[in-house]
Amino acid sequence: MNKVLTDTRPIRLKGRSFLALVLTPELPFEGWLARLDDLAARSAGFFLRRPIVLDVEGLDIDRSQLKELIGELGNRSVRVLGVDGARSSLLGADIPPALTGGREASDFEAPAETTVDADQGKPEAPAHDPEPQPVRTMPSIIISQPVRSGQSVVFPEGDVTIVGSVASGAEVVAGGSIHVYGTLRGRALAGSVGNSSARIFCSKLEAELLAIDGLYKTAEDLEPHLRGQAVQLWLEGDAIVAKTLN
């Protein structure tokens, strides 16, 4: 029996652009995944709800290796949206779709941890009081326009200052502190590379999600009297503390 179509309204199709993070794996995958685990450990929330594109151009791998890599990423809660630079022999129904035509954006890297051999590089003990060392300043960037819905600002190297508002559905990720001279409606993740002294400042708090050094507070967790106020947030132990700036 044929089904009669009674609703003639058209299906609405919309175009929408998203900022995706492109991962470029290297062989052997075991070593690359270990470095990825280190980044995730130092940057809690780094891959949170972020679309990921896997760039495999130039890699000498077969479909089973690619499928295994995607599975390993999935086990780490890294969801692959699509694959770029893949040969046709690598693609199939069990592999995320091929993506082409993406526009280049600025690259960024999480700061690497440096290690020093305990038996090397030790200066001789001075005969007098050592001179004070200059304080290392953390780099920062200033965004002189609002961050719109669907946009992401990611700066693992230091502080981020937004001269404007952060819309609902937008996010700001900083290795240091976040300053928003406007309404914060989206997501703000400060101290993303393991900086527990980072803070979040905003002129008007309406945030969907806040995080400092991997500890999160959602909109439902915010005290009602803080909404709509100028607020600063910081960590005390394992808790995010908020206080009005008025």
Short mmCIF file of C-alpha atoms in Angstrom, two decimals, residues 188 200 209-218 221-223 226 232-243:
data_model
loop_
_atom_site.label_atom_id
_atom_site.label_comp_id
_atom_site.label_asym_id
_atom_site.label_seq_id
_atom_site.Cartn_x
_atom_site.Cartn_y
_atom_site.Cartn_z
CA ALA A 188 35.70 29.75 28.86
CA ILE A 200 38.58 34.07 34.49
CA LEU A 209 30.59 26.36 30.96
CA LEU A 210 33.66 27.51 32.89
CA ALA A 211 36.88 25.58 33.49
CA ILE A 212 40.19 26.26 35.21
CA ASP A 213 43.00 23.70 35.01
CA GLY A 214 40.55 20.97 34.04
CA LEU A 215 37.97 21.60 36.76
CA TYR A 216 34.56 22.51 35.37
CA LYS A 217 31.51 24.45 36.44
CA THR A 218 28.38 24.46 34.27
CA ASP A 221 26.35 25.09 39.06
CA LEU A 222 26.64 28.88 39.16
CA GLU A 223 25.19 30.71 42.14
CA LEU A 226 26.45 35.82 40.17
CA GLN A 232 36.22 36.76 38.68
CA LEU A 233 36.78 33.02 39.16
CA TRP A 234 39.80 31.13 40.46
CA LEU A 235 40.78 27.81 41.99
CA GLU A 236 40.98 27.01 45.68
CA GLY A 237 42.04 23.40 46.03
CA ASP A 238 39.71 21.34 43.84
CA ALA A 239 36.93 23.91 43.67
CA ILE A 240 36.23 26.91 41.46
CA VAL A 241 35.53 29.99 43.56
CA ALA A 242 33.65 33.00 42.17
CA LYS A 243 33.33 36.53 43.48
#
